[in-house]
Amino acid sequence: MNAKKAAADKAVELIQSGMTIGLGTGSTAYWAIHRIAERMNEEGLRIEAVSSSKQSEELANQLGIPIIPFSEVKSIDITIDGADEVDRDTNLIKGGGGALLREKIIASNSNRFVVIVDESKMVPTLGKFPLPIEIVPFATELTIRRLEQLGCRPVIRMADQATFITDNGNWIIDCHFDEISNPGELGERIKTIPGVVEHGLFVRMANTVVVGHADGTTTVQ
Ligand code: 5RP
């Protein structure tokens, strides 16, 4: 069994008719969006959704999932999204797909934030996966120097030999720390750097983590 799909299918069981759903981004969220569409077709599930990226919005549109603009959202019942790493305290690194800013806005405005991962994403300590940080392109060099002072090796994210541009028109710096022993403190220090829009540390935000394995799922919290 596909472990990402297994986690996604399990999480989508939490959705009920009438809910407003936050849609994540990435290859695991892809399966959740597909499963939501299946439940709409098979069981008549009625939901509306907000999307964390243009990519997921396009997929939702193709599958007939109604998307509402964020400006019209009163509250989000459940957001289901993937992660790049999950530590023992269910802190996360997110942003491998470059959607961390909208993902964080949606997750932090949700009554329940459900994270779906395959077991390879579960780690004792965050940091092997480079931490994505969204910055404004203005004064990139200065912002990068400030990030270096935090002890990381910053790399400007590229795509197709050009600088990767987020849905918000910003750049992503992937910061190689190797180990992040105190994600809460690091996140606060990163946020003090002018030029940083948001970082991919999601500290104490996940309410539930559904972990997919080859033979089923386990749920943390
Ligand atoms: C996108 C994200 C994704 O949730 C994260 O990168 C995990 O992706 P995948 O499910 O493809 O492994 O944060 O910005």
Short mmCIF file of C-alpha atoms and ligand atoms in Angstrom, two decimals:
data_model
loop_
_atom_site.label_atom_id
_atom_site.label_comp_id
_atom_site.label_asym_id
_atom_site.label_seq_id
_atom_site.Cartn_x
_atom_site.Cartn_y
_atom_site.Cartn_z
CA MET A 1 0.00 0.00 0.00
CA ASN A 2 1.14 3.57 -0.72
CA ALA A 3 1.94 4.98 2.76
CA LYS A 4 1.18 8.59 1.78
CA LYS A 5 -2.21 7.57 0.39
CA ALA A 6 -2.94 5.50 3.49
CA ALA A 7 -2.33 8.51 5.76
CA ALA A 8 -4.37 10.79 3.51
CA ASP A 9 -7.34 8.40 3.30
CA LYS A 10 -7.39 8.02 7.08
CA ALA A 11 -7.33 11.77 7.69
CA VAL A 12 -10.11 12.43 5.19
CA GLU A 13 -12.37 10.16 7.30
CA LEU A 14 -12.48 13.07 9.78
CA ILE A 15 -14.31 15.31 7.30
CA GLN A 16 -18.07 15.72 7.60
CA SER A 17 -20.63 17.44 5.38
CA GLY A 18 -20.94 21.17 5.96
CA MET A 19 -17.30 21.63 6.92
CA THR A 20 -14.85 24.17 5.53
CA ILE A 21 -11.59 22.38 4.75
CA GLY A 22 -8.05 23.72 4.39
CA LEU A 23 -6.24 21.96 1.55
CA GLY A 24 -2.50 21.39 1.89
CA THR A 25 0.14 21.17 -0.80
CA GLY A 26 2.46 18.39 -1.95
CA SER A 27 2.40 14.73 -2.91
CA THR A 28 0.66 13.57 0.30
CA ALA A 29 -1.93 16.37 0.25
CA TYR A 30 -2.54 15.33 -3.37
CA TRP A 31 -3.97 12.04 -2.14
CA ALA A 32 -6.15 13.79 0.44
CA ILE A 33 -7.61 16.09 -2.22
CA HIS A 34 -8.35 13.05 -4.40
CA ARG A 35 -10.01 11.21 -1.51
CA ILE A 36 -12.18 14.25 -0.68
CA ALA A 37 -13.38 14.32 -4.30
CA GLU A 38 -14.07 10.57 -4.17
CA ARG A 39 -16.17 10.97 -1.01
CA MET A 40 -18.09 13.83 -2.65
CA ASN A 41 -18.92 11.60 -5.62
CA GLU A 42 -19.53 8.35 -3.74
CA GLU A 43 -21.29 9.55 -0.57
CA GLY A 44 -22.56 13.01 -1.47
CA LEU A 45 -20.14 14.66 0.98
CA ARG A 46 -20.69 18.43 0.78
CA ILE A 47 -17.81 20.68 1.73
CA GLU A 48 -16.14 23.91 0.72
CA ALA A 49 -12.40 24.42 0.77
CA VAL A 50 -9.61 26.99 0.88
CA SER A 51 -6.32 26.15 -0.77
CA SER A 52 -2.76 26.72 0.41
CA SER A 53 -1.39 26.94 -3.14
CA LYS A 54 -2.27 27.54 -6.77
CA GLN A 55 -1.20 23.95 -7.44
CA SER A 56 -3.73 22.45 -5.01
CA GLU A 57 -6.41 24.89 -6.14
CA GLU A 58 -5.96 23.71 -9.74
CA LEU A 59 -6.24 20.08 -8.66
CA ALA A 60 -9.36 20.84 -6.59
CA ASN A 61 -10.91 22.67 -9.54
CA GLN A 62 -10.21 19.70 -11.83
CA LEU A 63 -11.85 17.34 -9.35
CA GLY A 64 -14.91 19.54 -8.73
CA ILE A 65 -14.11 20.55 -5.13
CA PRO A 66 -15.58 24.02 -4.48
CA ILE A 67 -12.85 26.52 -3.54
CA ILE A 68 -13.72 29.74 -1.76
CA PRO A 69 -11.37 32.74 -1.51
CA PHE A 70 -9.68 33.20 1.84
CA SER A 71 -11.42 36.57 2.21
CA GLU A 72 -14.77 34.76 2.42
CA VAL A 73 -13.74 32.22 5.05
CA LYS A 74 -15.41 32.56 8.43
CA SER A 75 -13.66 29.61 10.05
CA ILE A 76 -11.82 26.51 8.88
CA ASP A 77 -12.91 23.25 10.50
CA ILE A 78 -10.03 21.00 9.47
CA THR A 79 -6.85 21.53 7.51
CA ILE A 80 -5.10 18.43 6.17
CA ASP A 81 -1.53 18.93 5.00
CA GLY A 82 1.78 17.10 4.61
CA ALA A 83 5.14 17.86 6.23
CA ASP A 84 8.82 17.39 5.48
CA GLU A 85 9.76 16.36 9.03
CA VAL A 86 7.84 15.67 12.25
CA ASP A 87 9.70 15.47 15.57
CA ARG A 88 8.83 13.67 18.84
CA ASP A 89 6.79 16.67 20.02
CA THR A 90 4.99 16.87 16.64
CA ASN A 91 6.79 20.06 15.69
CA LEU A 92 7.17 20.25 11.92
CA ILE A 93 9.37 21.45 9.11
CA LYS A 94 7.21 22.44 6.14
CA GLY A 95 7.77 24.27 2.89
CA GLY A 96 9.47 21.66 0.73
CA GLY A 97 6.88 22.56 -1.91
CA GLY A 98 7.35 26.27 -1.31
CA ALA A 99 3.84 26.91 0.06
CA LEU A 100 4.75 27.42 3.72
CA LEU A 101 3.34 30.95 4.13
CA ARG A 102 -0.20 30.15 3.00
CA GLU A 103 0.02 26.75 4.70
CA LYS A 104 0.85 28.42 7.99
CA ILE A 105 -1.91 31.03 7.61
CA ILE A 106 -4.47 28.32 6.89
CA ALA A 107 -3.25 25.94 9.61
CA SER A 108 -3.19 28.63 12.27
CA ASN A 109 -6.76 29.64 11.39
CA SER A 110 -8.08 26.07 11.59
CA ASN A 111 -9.94 24.46 14.46
CA ARG A 112 -8.01 21.26 13.79
CA PHE A 113 -4.72 20.86 11.93
CA VAL A 114 -4.16 17.29 10.78
CA VAL A 115 -0.72 16.39 9.40
CA ILE A 116 -0.34 13.44 7.03
CA VAL A 117 3.06 11.85 6.43
CA ASP A 118 4.65 8.56 5.55
CA GLU A 119 6.84 7.08 8.28
CA SER A 120 10.08 8.33 6.67
CA LYS A 121 9.16 11.86 7.82
CA MET A 122 9.19 10.96 11.54
CA VAL A 123 12.48 12.04 13.17
CA PRO A 124 13.72 12.41 16.75
CA THR A 125 15.01 15.96 16.11
CA LEU A 126 14.23 18.37 13.27
CA GLY A 127 16.92 19.69 10.94
CA LYS A 128 18.18 17.08 8.49
CA PHE A 129 15.70 18.53 6.01
CA PRO A 130 16.84 22.08 5.15
CA LEU A 131 14.52 24.65 6.71
CA PRO A 132 12.63 26.63 4.03
CA ILE A 133 12.35 30.36 4.75
CA GLU A 134 10.30 32.71 2.56
CA ILE A 135 11.96 36.11 2.08
CA VAL A 136 11.22 39.22 0.08
CA PRO A 137 13.64 39.41 -2.89
CA PHE A 138 14.65 42.98 -1.87
CA ALA A 139 17.98 42.92 0.05
CA THR A 140 18.39 39.16 -0.32
CA GLU A 141 22.14 39.28 0.44
CA LEU A 142 21.63 41.09 3.73
CA THR A 143 18.83 38.75 4.77
CA ILE A 144 20.97 35.73 3.90
CA ARG A 145 23.86 37.09 5.97
CA ARG A 146 21.54 37.44 8.97
CA LEU A 147 20.36 33.86 8.48
CA GLU A 148 23.97 32.65 8.34
CA GLN A 149 24.56 34.25 11.74
CA LEU A 150 22.00 31.81 13.14
CA GLY A 151 24.37 28.97 12.24
CA CYS A 152 22.97 27.67 8.98
CA ARG A 153 24.17 27.34 5.40
CA PRO A 154 21.57 29.21 3.33
CA VAL A 155 20.89 28.23 -0.27
CA ILE A 156 18.59 30.17 -2.60
CA ARG A 157 16.02 27.73 -3.99
CA MET A 158 16.12 27.31 -7.77
CA ALA A 159 13.66 25.74 -10.19
CA ASP A 160 14.40 25.11 -13.86
CA GLN A 161 17.67 27.10 -13.57
CA ALA A 162 15.81 30.20 -12.35
CA THR A 163 15.07 31.45 -8.86
CA PHE A 164 12.02 29.70 -7.43
CA ILE A 165 9.18 32.21 -6.98
CA THR A 166 6.45 31.50 -4.42
CA ASP A 167 2.74 32.05 -5.03
CA ASN A 168 3.25 35.32 -3.13
CA GLY A 169 6.03 36.56 -5.43
CA ASN A 170 8.79 35.90 -2.87
CA TRP A 171 11.91 33.72 -2.76
CA ILE A 172 12.72 30.66 -0.65
CA ILE A 173 16.03 30.23 1.17
CA ASP A 174 16.69 26.62 2.21
CA CYS A 175 18.69 26.80 5.44
CA HIS A 176 20.90 23.80 6.26
CA PHE A 177 21.14 23.50 10.04
CA ASP A 178 21.71 19.70 10.37
CA GLU A 179 20.01 19.75 13.79
CA ILE A 180 17.40 22.09 15.28
CA SER A 181 17.36 21.34 19.00
CA ASN A 182 15.00 24.18 20.00
CA PRO A 183 12.57 24.88 17.13
CA GLY A 184 10.50 27.37 19.15
CA GLU A 185 13.47 29.58 19.97
CA LEU A 186 14.94 29.34 16.47
CA GLY A 187 11.59 30.25 14.90
CA GLU A 188 11.32 33.35 17.07
CA ARG A 189 14.86 34.46 16.17
CA ILE A 190 14.23 33.98 12.45
CA LYS A 191 11.07 36.10 12.66
CA THR A 192 13.05 39.06 14.03
CA ILE A 193 15.03 39.38 10.76
CA PRO A 194 13.55 42.10 8.54
CA GLY A 195 13.15 40.62 5.06
CA VAL A 196 11.91 37.28 6.35
CA VAL A 197 8.24 36.79 5.53
CA GLU A 198 7.76 33.39 7.22
CA HIS A 199 9.66 30.24 8.09
CA GLY A 200 8.78 26.58 7.79
CA LEU A 201 8.93 25.69 11.50
CA PHE A 202 5.42 24.81 12.66
CA VAL A 203 5.88 24.62 16.42
CA ARG A 204 3.10 23.08 18.55
CA MET A 205 0.61 23.65 15.74
CA ALA A 206 -0.33 20.08 14.76
CA ASN A 207 -3.33 18.65 16.59
CA THR A 208 -3.07 15.22 14.99
CA VAL A 209 -0.41 13.44 12.95
CA VAL A 210 -1.50 10.50 10.83
CA VAL A 211 1.50 8.37 9.87
CA GLY A 212 1.22 6.07 6.88
CA HIS A 213 3.02 2.72 6.75
CA ALA A 214 3.14 -0.01 4.13
CA ASP A 215 0.49 -1.93 6.12
CA GLY A 216 -1.77 0.82 7.49
CA THR A 217 -1.63 3.94 9.65
CA THR A 218 -0.86 5.06 13.19
CA THR A 219 -2.10 8.29 14.73
CA VAL A 220 -0.15 10.51 17.10
CA GLN A 221 -2.29 12.64 19.53
C1 5RP B 1 4.71 22.17 0.83
C2 5RP B 1 4.84 21.36 2.06
C3 5RP B 1 4.55 19.91 1.95
O1 5RP B 1 3.52 19.58 2.81
C4 5RP B 1 5.79 19.14 2.31
O2 5RP B 1 6.85 19.58 1.47
C5 5RP B 1 5.59 17.64 2.19
O3 5RP B 1 5.42 17.32 0.86
P1 5RP B 1 5.16 15.82 0.37
O4 5RP B 1 3.84 15.42 0.91
O5 5RP B 1 5.20 15.93 -1.13
O6 5RP B 1 6.29 14.98 0.90
O7 5RP B 1 5.14 21.83 3.12
O8 5RP B 1 5.11 23.48 1.04
#
